Coordinates of C-alpha atoms and ligand atoms in Angstrom, one line a residue:
M106 CA -64.9 -124.7 14.9
T107 CA -67.3 -123.1 17.4
P108 CA -69.5 -125.8 19.0
I109 CA -73.2 -125.5 17.9
E110 CA -74.4 -125.1 21.5
D111 CA -72.5 -121.8 21.6
I112 CA -74.3 -120.6 18.5
Q113 CA -77.8 -121.4 19.7
P114 CA -78.1 -118.6 22.3
T115 CA -76.9 -116.1 19.7
V116 CA -79.5 -117.4 17.3
H117 CA -82.1 -117.0 20.0
E118 CA -80.9 -113.5 20.6
G119 CA -81.1 -112.7 16.8
M120 CA -84.7 -113.9 16.7
A121 CA -85.6 -112.0 19.8
R122 CA -84.1 -108.9 18.1
F123 CA -86.2 -109.5 15.0
R124 CA -89.4 -110.2 16.9
S125 CA -89.1 -107.1 19.1
S126 CA -88.4 -104.9 16.1
L127 CA -91.5 -106.4 14.4
L128 CA -93.6 -105.7 17.4
R129 CA -92.3 -102.1 17.5
R130 CA -93.2 -101.6 13.9
A131 CA -96.6 -103.3 14.3
S132 CA -97.3 -100.8 17.1
A133 CA -96.4 -97.9 14.9
V134 CA -98.7 -99.2 12.1
A135 CA -101.5 -99.7 14.7
W136 CA -101.5 -96.0 15.3
V137 CA -102.1 -95.3 11.7
V138 CA -104.9 -97.9 11.8
L139 CA -106.5 -96.1 14.8
I140 CA -106.3 -92.8 12.9
I141 CA -108.1 -94.3 9.9
I142 CA -110.8 -95.8 12.1
G143 CA -111.0 -92.4 14.0
Y144 CA -111.4 -90.6 10.6
Q145 CA -114.2 -93.1 9.6
A146 CA -115.9 -92.5 13.0
V147 CA -115.9 -88.7 12.4
R148 CA -117.2 -89.1 8.9
E149 CA -120.0 -91.4 10.0
E150 CA -120.6 -89.3 13.1
V151 CA -120.4 -92.2 15.5
F152 CA -117.4 -90.8 17.6
A153 CA -119.7 -89.8 20.5
Q154 CA -120.9 -93.4 21.0
P155 CA -119.4 -95.3 23.9
E156 CA -119.2 -98.4 21.6
F157 CA -116.6 -96.3 19.7
F158 CA -114.6 -94.3 22.2
I159 CA -114.2 -97.0 24.9
P160 CA -112.4 -99.6 22.8
M161 CA -110.6 -96.7 21.0
A162 CA -109.3 -95.4 24.4
G163 CA -108.4 -99.0 25.4
L164 CA -106.4 -99.5 22.1
A165 CA -104.6 -96.1 22.6
V166 CA -103.6 -97.1 26.2
L167 CA -102.3 -100.5 24.9
L168 CA -100.2 -98.8 22.2
I169 CA -98.8 -96.2 24.6
A170 CA -97.9 -99.0 27.0
S171 CA -96.3 -100.9 24.1
A172 CA -94.0 -98.0 23.3
A173 CA -92.7 -98.0 26.9
I174 CA -92.0 -101.7 27.1
R175 CA -88.4 -103.0 26.5
W176 CA -89.4 -105.7 24.0
E177 CA -86.0 -107.0 23.3
G178 CA -85.5 -108.3 26.8
L179 CA -89.0 -109.8 26.9
M180 CA -88.7 -111.5 23.5
A181 CA -85.6 -113.2 24.7
T182 CA -87.4 -115.0 27.5
W183 CA -89.4 -118.2 27.4
A184 CA -92.6 -116.2 27.8
A185 CA -92.1 -114.5 24.4
P186 CA -94.8 -116.4 22.5
W187 CA -97.3 -115.9 25.3
I188 CA -96.6 -112.2 25.6
S189 CA -96.8 -111.5 21.9
S190 CA -100.0 -113.6 21.5
G191 CA -101.5 -111.8 24.5
W192 CA -100.6 -108.4 22.8
L193 CA -102.2 -109.6 19.6
A194 CA -105.3 -110.9 21.5
A195 CA -105.7 -107.5 23.1
L196 CA -105.5 -105.8 19.7
I197 CA -108.0 -108.3 18.3
A198 CA -110.4 -107.6 21.1
G199 CA -110.2 -103.8 20.6
I200 CA -110.6 -104.0 16.8
T201 CA -113.5 -106.5 17.2
A202 CA -115.3 -104.1 19.6
L203 CA -114.9 -101.3 17.1
A204 CA -116.1 -103.6 14.3
L205 CA -119.3 -104.0 16.2
V206 CA -120.2 -100.4 15.3
P207 CA -121.9 -101.1 11.9
E208 CA -120.4 -97.9 10.4
L209 CA -116.9 -99.1 11.2
T210 CA -117.2 -102.8 10.3
A211 CA -115.9 -102.3 6.7
V212 CA -112.6 -100.7 7.9
S213 CA -112.1 -103.0 10.9
L214 CA -112.3 -106.3 9.2
P215 CA -109.3 -105.9 6.9
I216 CA -107.3 -104.9 10.0
L217 CA -108.1 -108.3 11.5
Y218 CA -106.6 -109.9 8.3
G219 CA -103.5 -107.7 8.9
L220 CA -103.2 -109.0 12.4
A221 CA -103.4 -112.6 11.1
A222 CA -100.4 -111.7 8.9
V223 CA -98.4 -110.2 11.7
S224 CA -99.1 -113.2 13.9
G225 CA -97.7 -115.5 11.2
L226 CA -94.4 -113.6 11.3
L227 CA -94.3 -113.0 15.0
L228 CA -95.4 -116.2 16.6
T229 CA -94.4 -119.8 16.8
W230 CA -96.8 -122.1 14.9
W231 CA -99.0 -123.1 17.8
A232 CA -99.5 -119.5 19.0
H233 CA -100.1 -118.4 15.5
A234 CA -102.8 -121.1 15.1
L235 CA -104.4 -119.9 18.4
V236 CA -104.5 -116.3 17.2
T237 CA -105.9 -117.3 13.9
V238 CA -108.7 -119.2 15.6
L239 CA -109.3 -116.2 17.8
I240 CA -109.6 -113.9 14.7
G241 CA -112.0 -116.4 13.1
L242 CA -114.1 -116.4 16.3
A243 CA -114.1 -112.6 16.3
I244 CA -115.2 -112.5 12.7
G245 CA -118.0 -114.9 13.4
F246 CA -119.0 -112.9 16.5
I247 CA -119.1 -109.7 14.6
A248 CA -121.3 -111.2 11.9
F249 CA -123.7 -112.7 14.4
D250 CA -123.8 -109.6 16.5
L251 CA -124.6 -107.5 13.6
G252 CA -127.3 -110.1 12.8
T253 CA -126.5 -110.2 9.1
A254 CA -128.3 -112.9 7.1
D255 CA -125.8 -113.4 4.3
A256 CA -123.7 -116.1 6.0
V257 CA -121.5 -116.7 2.9
G258 CA -120.8 -113.0 2.3
D259 CA -120.3 -111.9 5.8
V260 CA -118.8 -114.9 7.6
V261 CA -117.5 -117.6 5.3
A262 CA -115.7 -115.3 2.9
P263 CA -113.8 -113.3 5.7
L264 CA -113.0 -116.6 7.5
V265 CA -111.5 -118.1 4.3
T266 CA -109.6 -114.9 3.8
V267 CA -108.2 -115.0 7.3
A268 CA -107.3 -118.7 6.8
V269 CA -105.4 -118.0 3.6
V270 CA -103.6 -115.0 4.9
A271 CA -102.7 -116.9 8.1
A272 CA -101.4 -119.9 6.2
A273 CA -99.4 -117.8 3.7
T274 CA -97.8 -115.6 6.3
A275 CA -97.1 -118.7 8.5
L276 CA -95.2 -120.3 5.5
V277 CA -93.3 -117.0 4.9
G278 CA -92.6 -116.7 8.6
F279 CA -91.4 -120.3 8.8
E280 CA -89.0 -119.8 5.8
F281 CA -87.9 -116.5 7.2
E282 CA -87.2 -118.0 10.6
K283 CA -85.1 -120.7 8.9
E284 CA -83.1 -118.1 6.9
A285 CA -82.7 -116.0 10.0
L286 CA -81.4 -119.0 12.0
I287 CA -78.8 -119.7 9.3
S288 CA -77.7 -116.2 8.9
V289 CA -77.6 -115.5 12.6
G290 CA -75.6 -118.7 12.9
K291 CA -73.2 -117.5 10.2
E292 CA -73.0 -114.1 11.8
S293 CA -72.1 -115.5 15.1
K294 CA -69.5 -117.8 13.5
L295 CA -68.0 -114.7 11.8
E296 CA -68.1 -112.8 15.0
Q297 CA -66.2 -115.7 16.7
Q298 CA -63.7 -115.7 13.9
R299 CA -63.3 -112.0 14.1
L300 CA -62.6 -112.3 17.8
D301 CA -60.1 -115.1 17.2
F302 CA -58.3 -112.9 14.6
E303 CA -58.4 -109.9 16.9
R304 CA -56.7 -112.0 19.6
L305 CA -54.2 -113.4 17.2
Y306 CA -53.4 -109.9 16.0
A307 CA -53.0 -108.6 19.6
V308 CA -50.6 -111.5 20.4
S309 CA -48.7 -111.1 17.1
A310 CA -48.5 -107.3 17.7
T311 CA -47.1 -107.8 21.2
L312 CA -44.6 -110.2 19.8
A313 CA -43.5 -108.1 16.9
R314 CA -42.5 -105.2 19.2
A315 CA -40.0 -107.1 21.3
E316 CA -36.4 -107.7 20.7
S317 CA -35.4 -110.2 23.4
L318 CA -37.0 -113.2 25.0
A319 CA -36.8 -111.6 28.5
E320 CA -38.9 -108.7 27.1
I321 CA -41.3 -110.8 25.1
V322 CA -42.3 -113.6 27.4
P323 CA -44.2 -111.6 30.1
H324 CA -46.1 -109.7 27.4
L325 CA -46.9 -112.8 25.5
I326 CA -48.3 -114.8 28.4
G327 CA -50.0 -111.7 29.9
T328 CA -51.9 -111.2 26.6
I329 CA -52.8 -114.9 26.3
C330 CA -53.9 -115.1 30.0
K331 CA -56.1 -112.0 29.5
Y332 CA -57.9 -113.5 26.5
L333 CA -58.4 -116.9 28.1
D334 CA -59.3 -115.3 31.4
A335 CA -56.7 -117.3 33.3
Q336 CA -54.6 -116.3 36.2
V337 CA -51.3 -118.2 35.6
G338 CA -49.3 -118.4 32.4
V339 CA -45.9 -120.1 31.8
V340 CA -43.8 -120.6 28.7
L341 CA -41.3 -123.4 28.4
L342 CA -38.8 -123.5 25.6
H343 CA -36.9 -126.5 24.3
D344 CA -33.2 -126.6 25.2
T345 CA -31.9 -128.7 22.4
D346 CA -28.5 -129.4 23.9
M347 CA -30.0 -130.8 27.1
A348 CA -33.2 -132.5 25.8
R349 CA -35.3 -130.6 28.3
L350 CA -37.9 -127.9 28.5
E351 CA -36.9 -124.8 30.4
V352 CA -39.3 -122.5 32.1
M353 CA -38.8 -118.9 30.8
S354 CA -38.6 -116.4 33.6
P355 CA -40.7 -114.4 34.4
I356 CA -43.9 -116.4 34.6
W357 CA -47.3 -114.6 34.7
V358 CA -49.3 -114.7 38.0
N359 CA -52.5 -112.8 38.6
G360 CA -51.8 -109.9 36.2
Y361 CA -48.1 -109.5 37.0
P362 CA -44.8 -111.0 35.8
L363 CA -43.0 -113.0 38.5
E364 CA -39.2 -113.9 38.3
T365 CA -38.5 -117.6 38.8
E366 CA -35.4 -119.6 39.4
E367 CA -34.3 -122.2 36.8
V368 CA -36.9 -124.9 36.4
T369 CA -36.7 -127.6 33.8
V370 CA -38.7 -130.6 32.7
D371 CA -37.2 -133.6 31.0
I372 CA -38.8 -134.0 27.6
N373 CA -38.9 -137.8 28.0
A374 CA -40.7 -137.7 31.4
T375 CA -44.3 -139.0 31.8
S376 CA -45.6 -135.6 32.8
V377 CA -48.5 -133.9 30.9
V378 CA -46.1 -131.0 30.0
A379 CA -43.6 -133.3 28.4
Q380 CA -46.3 -135.4 26.8
T381 CA -47.9 -132.3 25.2
Y382 CA -44.5 -131.4 23.8
R383 CA -43.9 -134.9 22.5
A384 CA -47.4 -135.4 21.0
A385 CA -47.5 -131.8 19.8
K386 CA -51.2 -131.7 20.8
P387 CA -52.9 -129.4 23.3
I388 CA -54.3 -131.0 26.4
L389 CA -57.0 -129.9 28.8
V390 CA -56.3 -131.0 32.4
K391 CA -59.6 -130.6 34.2
Q392 CA -58.4 -131.5 37.7
I393 CA -54.8 -131.4 38.8
D394 CA -54.1 -134.2 41.2
E395 CA -51.5 -133.6 43.9
E396 CA -50.7 -137.3 44.0
T397 CA -49.8 -138.1 40.4
D398 CA -46.3 -137.6 39.0
S399 CA -47.8 -136.7 35.6
H400 CA -49.0 -133.4 37.0
I401 CA -45.5 -132.3 37.9
L402 CA -44.9 -128.6 37.4
L403 CA -48.7 -127.9 37.2
K404 CA -49.1 -128.8 40.8
E405 CA -45.9 -126.9 41.8
L406 CA -47.5 -123.9 40.2
G407 CA -50.4 -124.3 42.5
L408 CA -52.9 -124.9 39.7
K409 CA -56.2 -126.8 40.0
Q410 CA -56.9 -126.9 36.2
A411 CA -54.8 -126.1 33.2
L412 CA -54.6 -125.8 29.4
V413 CA -51.3 -127.0 28.0
A414 CA -50.4 -126.4 24.3
P415 CA -47.3 -127.0 22.2
L416 CA -45.4 -124.1 20.7
K417 CA -44.7 -125.1 17.1
V418 CA -43.2 -123.6 14.1
E419 CA -44.9 -125.5 11.3
A420 CA -44.0 -129.1 12.1
M421 CA -41.1 -128.2 14.4
R422 CA -41.8 -128.1 18.2
V423 CA -40.1 -125.3 20.0
G424 CA -41.7 -125.4 23.5
V425 CA -44.9 -125.6 25.5
I426 CA -47.3 -123.0 26.9
I427 CA -49.3 -123.5 30.1
V428 CA -52.3 -121.5 31.1
G429 CA -54.1 -122.3 34.4
D430 CA -56.1 -121.3 37.4
P431 CA -55.6 -122.0 41.1
Y432 CA -59.3 -122.9 41.5
E433 CA -61.6 -125.4 39.9
E434 CA -63.8 -123.8 37.3
D435 CA -64.2 -125.6 34.0
F436 CA -61.9 -124.6 31.2
T437 CA -63.6 -125.6 28.0
E438 CA -62.4 -127.4 24.9
D439 CA -63.1 -124.2 23.1
Q440 CA -60.6 -122.3 25.2
L441 CA -58.1 -125.1 24.6
E442 CA -58.6 -124.6 20.9
Q443 CA -58.1 -120.9 21.3
L444 CA -54.9 -121.5 23.2
G445 CA -53.8 -123.7 20.3
S446 CA -54.4 -120.9 17.8
L447 CA -52.7 -118.3 19.9
A448 CA -49.7 -120.5 20.4
A449 CA -49.0 -120.7 16.7
P450 CA -47.8 -117.1 16.2
A451 CA -46.2 -117.2 19.6
G452 CA -44.1 -120.2 18.8
L453 CA -43.0 -118.6 15.6
V454 CA -41.8 -115.3 17.1
L455 CA -40.3 -117.0 20.2
S456 CA -38.2 -119.2 18.1
Q457 CA -37.2 -116.3 15.8
I458 CA -36.2 -114.2 18.8
G459 CA -34.4 -117.2 20.3
R460 CA -32.4 -117.6 17.1
Y461 CA -31.8 -113.9 16.9
E462 CA -30.5 -113.9 20.5
A463 CA -28.2 -116.8 19.8
Q464 CA -26.9 -115.1 16.7
A465 CA -26.3 -111.8 18.6
D466 CA -24.5 -113.9 21.3
M467 CA -22.3 -115.5 18.7
T468 CA -21.6 -112.1 17.0
K469 CA -20.6 -110.7 20.4
R470 CA -18.3 -113.6 21.0
L471 CA -16.8 -113.2 17.5
E472 CA -16.3 -109.5 18.1
E473 CA -14.5 -110.3 21.4
V474 CA -12.3 -112.9 19.7
A475 CA -11.5 -110.4 16.9
Q476 CA -10.7 -107.8 19.5
M477 CA -8.4 -110.2 21.4
K478 CA -6.6 -111.0 18.1
T479 CA -6.1 -107.3 17.3
D480 CA -4.8 -106.7 20.9
F481 CA -2.5 -109.8 20.6
V482 CA -1.1 -108.7 17.3
S483 CA -0.5 -105.2 18.5
T484 CA 1.2 -106.3 21.7
V485 CA 3.4 -108.9 20.0
S486 CA 4.4 -106.5 17.3
H487 CA 5.3 -103.8 19.9
E488 CA 7.4 -106.3 21.9
L489 CA 9.2 -107.5 18.8
R490 CA 10.0 -104.0 17.5
S491 CA 12.7 -103.0 20.1
P492 CA 14.8 -106.2 20.0
L493 CA 14.5 -106.3 16.2
T494 CA 15.7 -102.7 16.0
S495 CA 18.7 -103.6 18.1
I496 CA 19.4 -106.8 16.0
I497 CA 19.2 -104.7 12.8
G498 CA 21.5 -102.1 14.4
S499 CA 24.1 -104.8 15.4
L500 CA 23.9 -106.4 11.9
D501 CA 24.4 -103.1 10.2
T502 CA 27.4 -102.4 12.5
V503 CA 29.0 -105.9 11.9
N504 CA 28.3 -105.5 8.1
R505 CA 30.5 -102.3 8.0
P506 CA 33.6 -103.0 5.9
E507 CA 36.0 -102.4 8.8
L508 CA 34.2 -104.9 11.0
A509 CA 32.9 -107.4 8.4
P510 CA 34.4 -111.0 8.7
P511 CA 36.9 -111.8 6.0
E512 CA 35.4 -115.1 4.9
P513 CA 32.9 -114.7 2.0
T514 CA 30.5 -117.3 3.5
S515 CA 30.3 -115.4 6.8
Q516 CA 29.7 -112.2 4.9
Q517 CA 26.9 -113.8 2.9
L518 CA 25.3 -115.2 6.0
L519 CA 25.4 -111.8 7.6
L520 CA 23.8 -110.1 4.6
S521 CA 21.1 -112.7 4.4
A522 CA 20.4 -112.2 8.2
R523 CA 20.1 -108.5 7.5
R524 CA 17.7 -109.1 4.6
Q525 CA 15.5 -111.3 6.7
A526 CA 15.5 -108.9 9.6
G527 CA 14.5 -106.2 7.2
R528 CA 11.6 -108.3 6.0
L529 CA 10.6 -109.0 9.6
Q530 CA 10.7 -105.3 10.3
R531 CA 8.4 -104.5 7.4
L532 CA 5.9 -107.2 8.5
I533 CA 5.9 -105.9 12.0
E534 CA 5.4 -102.3 10.8
D535 CA 2.5 -103.5 8.5
L536 CA 0.9 -105.5 11.4
L537 CA 1.1 -102.5 13.7
V538 CA -0.6 -100.3 11.0
V539 CA -3.3 -102.9 10.5
S540 CA -4.0 -103.4 14.2
R541 CA -4.1 -99.6 14.7
I542 CA -6.7 -99.3 11.8
D543 CA -8.7 -102.1 13.3
R544 CA -8.8 -100.5 16.7
G545 CA -9.7 -97.2 15.1
A546 CA -6.6 -95.8 16.7
M547 CA -4.9 -94.6 13.5
P548 CA -4.2 -90.9 13.8
V549 CA -5.3 -89.0 10.8
Q550 CA -4.3 -85.4 10.2
I551 CA -6.0 -84.0 7.1
E552 CA -4.4 -81.0 5.5
P553 CA -3.9 -79.5 2.0
I554 CA -1.0 -81.3 0.4
S555 CA 0.8 -80.7 -2.9
V556 CA 0.7 -83.9 -5.0
S557 CA 3.9 -83.0 -6.9
D558 CA 5.8 -82.4 -3.6
V559 CA 4.8 -85.8 -2.2
L560 CA 5.6 -87.6 -5.4
E561 CA 9.1 -85.9 -5.5
E562 CA 9.7 -87.1 -1.9
I563 CA 8.8 -90.7 -2.5
N564 CA 10.7 -90.7 -5.7
R565 CA 13.8 -90.3 -3.5
V566 CA 13.0 -93.2 -1.2
V567 CA 11.7 -95.9 -3.6
S568 CA 13.9 -98.5 -5.3
I569 CA 13.0 -97.4 -8.9
E570 CA 12.5 -94.2 -10.7
P571 CA 9.0 -93.9 -12.0
T572 CA 8.1 -91.1 -14.5
I573 CA 5.7 -88.6 -12.9
T574 CA 3.0 -86.5 -14.6
V575 CA 0.9 -84.1 -12.5
D576 CA -1.8 -82.1 -14.3
P577 CA -2.3 -79.4 -13.2
P578 CA 1.2 -79.2 -11.6
D579 CA -0.2 -77.4 -8.6
L580 CA -2.8 -80.2 -7.9
M581 CA -3.6 -80.3 -4.2
V582 CA -5.3 -83.0 -2.1
E583 CA -6.9 -83.0 1.3
A584 CA -5.0 -85.8 3.0
D585 CA -2.7 -87.0 5.8
H586 CA 0.8 -86.5 4.6
D587 CA 2.3 -89.7 6.1
H588 CA -0.6 -91.9 5.0
F589 CA -0.6 -90.5 1.5
S590 CA 3.2 -91.2 1.2
R591 CA 2.8 -94.7 2.5
I592 CA 0.0 -95.4 0.0
M593 CA 2.2 -94.2 -2.9
I594 CA 5.3 -96.0 -1.7
N595 CA 3.4 -99.3 -1.3
L596 CA 2.0 -99.0 -4.9
V597 CA 5.3 -98.0 -6.5
E598 CA 7.3 -100.8 -4.6
N599 CA 4.7 -103.3 -5.7
A600 CA 5.1 -102.2 -9.3
A601 CA 8.8 -102.5 -8.8
K602 CA 8.4 -106.0 -7.3
Y603 CA 5.8 -107.6 -9.6
A604 CA 6.4 -105.7 -12.9
M605 CA 10.2 -106.0 -12.8
D606 CA 12.1 -104.3 -15.7
S607 CA 8.9 -102.6 -17.0
P608 CA 8.6 -98.9 -17.0
V609 CA 6.5 -97.5 -14.1
E610 CA 4.5 -94.3 -14.5
I611 CA 2.6 -92.1 -12.1
F612 CA -0.2 -89.9 -13.4
A613 CA -2.2 -87.4 -11.3
W614 CA -5.1 -85.3 -12.5
H615 CA -8.1 -83.5 -11.4
R616 CA -11.7 -84.8 -11.9
G617 CA -14.6 -83.1 -10.3
T618 CA -14.2 -83.1 -6.5
K619 CA -11.4 -85.7 -6.7
A620 CA -7.8 -85.9 -7.4
V621 CA -7.0 -89.2 -9.3
L622 CA -3.7 -90.8 -8.9
A623 CA -2.7 -93.8 -11.1
V624 CA 0.4 -96.0 -10.7
V625 CA 0.8 -97.8 -14.0
D626 CA 3.0 -100.7 -14.8
H627 CA 3.4 -103.0 -17.8
G628 CA 4.1 -106.2 -15.9
P629 CA 2.1 -109.4 -15.7
G630 CA -1.0 -107.5 -14.3
I631 CA -3.7 -109.1 -12.2
P632 CA -6.2 -111.5 -13.6
D633 CA -9.8 -110.2 -13.9
D634 CA -11.2 -112.6 -11.2
Q635 CA -8.5 -111.7 -8.7
R636 CA -8.9 -107.9 -8.8
G637 CA -11.5 -107.8 -6.0
R638 CA -9.3 -110.0 -3.8
V639 CA -6.0 -108.3 -3.9
F640 CA -7.1 -105.6 -1.4
E641 CA -8.0 -108.3 1.1
R642 CA -5.5 -109.0 4.0
F643 CA -2.9 -111.6 3.5
T644 CA -3.8 -112.1 -0.2
Q645 CA -0.9 -113.1 -2.3
L646 CA -1.7 -114.2 -5.8
D647 CA 1.4 -116.3 -6.5
Q648 CA 2.7 -117.3 -3.1
S649 CA 6.0 -118.7 -4.1
D650 CA 6.7 -115.7 -6.2
T651 CA 5.6 -113.3 -3.5
R652 CA 7.6 -114.9 -0.8
S653 CA 10.7 -114.7 -2.9
K654 CA 9.9 -111.0 -3.2
G655 CA 9.6 -110.5 0.5
G656 CA 5.8 -109.7 0.5
T657 CA 3.5 -109.9 3.5
G658 CA 0.2 -109.8 1.8
L659 CA -0.8 -106.7 3.8
G660 CA 0.4 -103.9 1.6
L661 CA -2.7 -103.4 -0.6
S662 CA -5.1 -103.8 2.3
I663 CA -3.3 -101.0 4.1
V664 CA -3.5 -98.9 0.9
K665 CA -7.3 -99.4 0.9
S666 CA -7.8 -98.8 4.6
L667 CA -5.7 -95.7 4.6
T668 CA -7.4 -94.3 1.5
E669 CA -10.8 -94.9 3.1
V670 CA -9.8 -93.1 6.4
M671 CA -9.0 -90.1 4.2
H672 CA -12.5 -90.4 2.5
G673 CA -11.0 -91.7 -0.8
T674 CA -11.2 -95.0 -2.8
A675 CA -8.7 -97.4 -4.2
R676 CA -9.1 -99.9 -7.1
V677 CA -7.1 -101.8 -9.7
E678 CA -7.6 -101.8 -13.5
E679 CA -5.8 -103.4 -16.4
T680 CA -3.1 -101.3 -18.2
E681 CA -3.7 -100.9 -21.9
G682 CA -1.5 -103.5 -23.6
G683 CA -1.1 -105.5 -20.3
G684 CA 0.0 -104.7 -16.7
A685 CA -1.7 -103.4 -13.6
T686 CA -2.9 -99.8 -13.0
F687 CA -3.7 -99.0 -9.3
V688 CA -6.0 -96.0 -9.1
V689 CA -6.4 -94.0 -5.9
E690 CA -8.9 -91.1 -5.6
L691 CA -8.7 -88.5 -2.9
P692 CA -10.7 -85.3 -2.2
V693 CA -9.1 -82.5 -4.1
F694 CA -8.2 -79.3 -2.3
V695 CA -9.4 -76.3 -4.2
T696 CA -7.4 -73.1 -3.7
I697 CA -9.6 -70.0 -4.0
P698 CA -8.1 -67.6 -6.5
T699 CA -6.6 -64.6 -4.6
E700 CA -8.9 -61.9 -6.1
I701 CA -12.1 -63.9 -5.1
A702 CA -10.6 -64.6 -1.6
A703 CA -9.9 -60.8 -1.2
E704 CA -13.5 -59.9 -2.3
A705 CA -14.9 -62.4 0.3
Ligands
ADP951 P1 2.5 -108.2 -0.8 O1 3.2 -107.8 0.5 O2 2.4 -109.7 -1.0 O3 3.1 -107.5 -1.9 P2 0.1 -106.7 -1.3 O4 -1.1 -106.6 -0.5 O5 0.9 -105.5 -1.5 O6 1.0 -107.8 -0.6 O7 -0.2 -107.3 -2.7 C1 -1.0 -108.5 -2.7 C2 -0.8 -109.3 -4.0 O8 -1.2 -108.6 -5.1 C3 0.7 -109.6 -4.2 O9 1.1 -110.7 -3.5 C4 0.7 -109.7 -5.7 O10 0.5 -111.1 -6.0 C5 -0.3 -108.9 -6.2 N1 0.2 -107.6 -6.7 C6 0.3 -106.4 -6.1 N2 0.7 -105.4 -6.9 C7 0.9 -106.0 -8.1 C8 1.3 -105.5 -9.4 N3 1.7 -104.2 -9.6 N4 1.4 -106.4 -10.4 C9 1.0 -107.7 -10.2 N5 0.6 -108.2 -9.1 C10 0.5 -107.4 -8.0

């Protein structure tokens, strides 16, 4: 709320504006009146008489002078009622003088009534009363000067008319002044609110542009200091881990941001800053005392007076804002209130940006951890690869019939060791592929590939014999040969593992810009709710079953990643009648018919 004392000067200004405009209009109307009197004087042939042209010239000079005067300034001074009643008195004198010419009395008298009306609107009640008496005297003087005998007709009636006009316009003027006071008051309040909103908007706009605290803090305090006309501005944010308020660098001094070292205030201290934070209420410190501990930080900033307000997000406190000056000049309660309202959006955005920064920090740390994990997996896998290759080589050698131990138990142990080593090798290969995909280090060489050729090749290496249907038989895809083979081998081997003893079929056909490949089995299939999950890393639907089948839980995630690096998609559907159908779509390679190619 704006204090009423602040509104008063504006009301005064509003009335001054109204009165000066009334005076200006009255002067304009007076010219018309002079012309009418002039016309009457010509008609009655009295214009050559000095009784006519001397007051006429006087009135013309008065009106010319009135046009040159800056009324607004004059009406705002204490002398306004004196000046306007003087102006009216001069007009009354001129008109009275003209009315003394008998031929002009009839046109002059009504003008005096008009002046009584103007006076009612223009003057304070006492000045208006004075002018009314003056007009009454003038009417009396005119009547007596003309020596008319009819006292009632020439004196009493005009006097009563003047009194009625004066009273009526005084009433209207009084009501009007009241209305004007109220509306000017409202207008000034609205103006104040508009200013407040403008400031809030400016602060919010500054805040909305920034992305980091370091960027926002100087803008924020700079804008607030500008609006509150203060030289120094400081923002402190609550450090929740340490129960203290931390000064945000830079602080604002004399129009410039100034970097500071780490400064903190204990939130439980007795200082004004900590108190403002705890009480969540703005405080105006009129005089900063070098001696008291409660002015800590404020005196270190070299301030003599300060406004301290909490930064809040709804009921939650996030920090404190200090605005101050190094000299004693009274900050007002009003400014304190303004700081409070500017602190509201500031608190909100500062806390949001703080949270955003913490989040970004956390994301960065998580990314680093993920990178470390990928590097670790890649290094370990590489290191395991060579010894494992030599272990597998040795086991294969020892397993050869001429070298194999004669005892069946030893033979079984050796075979089991070879199986486990093979499993380990697959896991390591899978891990290496995954870490290469993660690092974006997977080489991809896209070229036109014949689907039938690749399916023939894999048919020779997989452990089962799927039936293959490619339509059209010369279907080509744009893919990396090794990745495409790995995808198909993984899918066929999975079908062999999980849909044991059921026929496995591979279908390939052309649809739009894609070649669609489906690996169909008639095994147990994958439950509806698990279909999205199977492509995730280390997902094994039935762990005991999977383990016994030597799975790693990485196969399908590799299928998906490799398909994607070749701009394709992978999904799983249910086979009609039960079972799983894995569908891979890859960009088709369209061969241009030779005759068109030749034309081109
Ligand atoms: P894994 O190395 O365990 O085979 P995958 O990523 O290849 O890992 O497969 C993930 C899981 O999806 C498997 O553990 C299995 O439970 C399930 N799965 C994969 N293919 C099939 C299939 N053809 N039929 C049924 N379940 C399957």
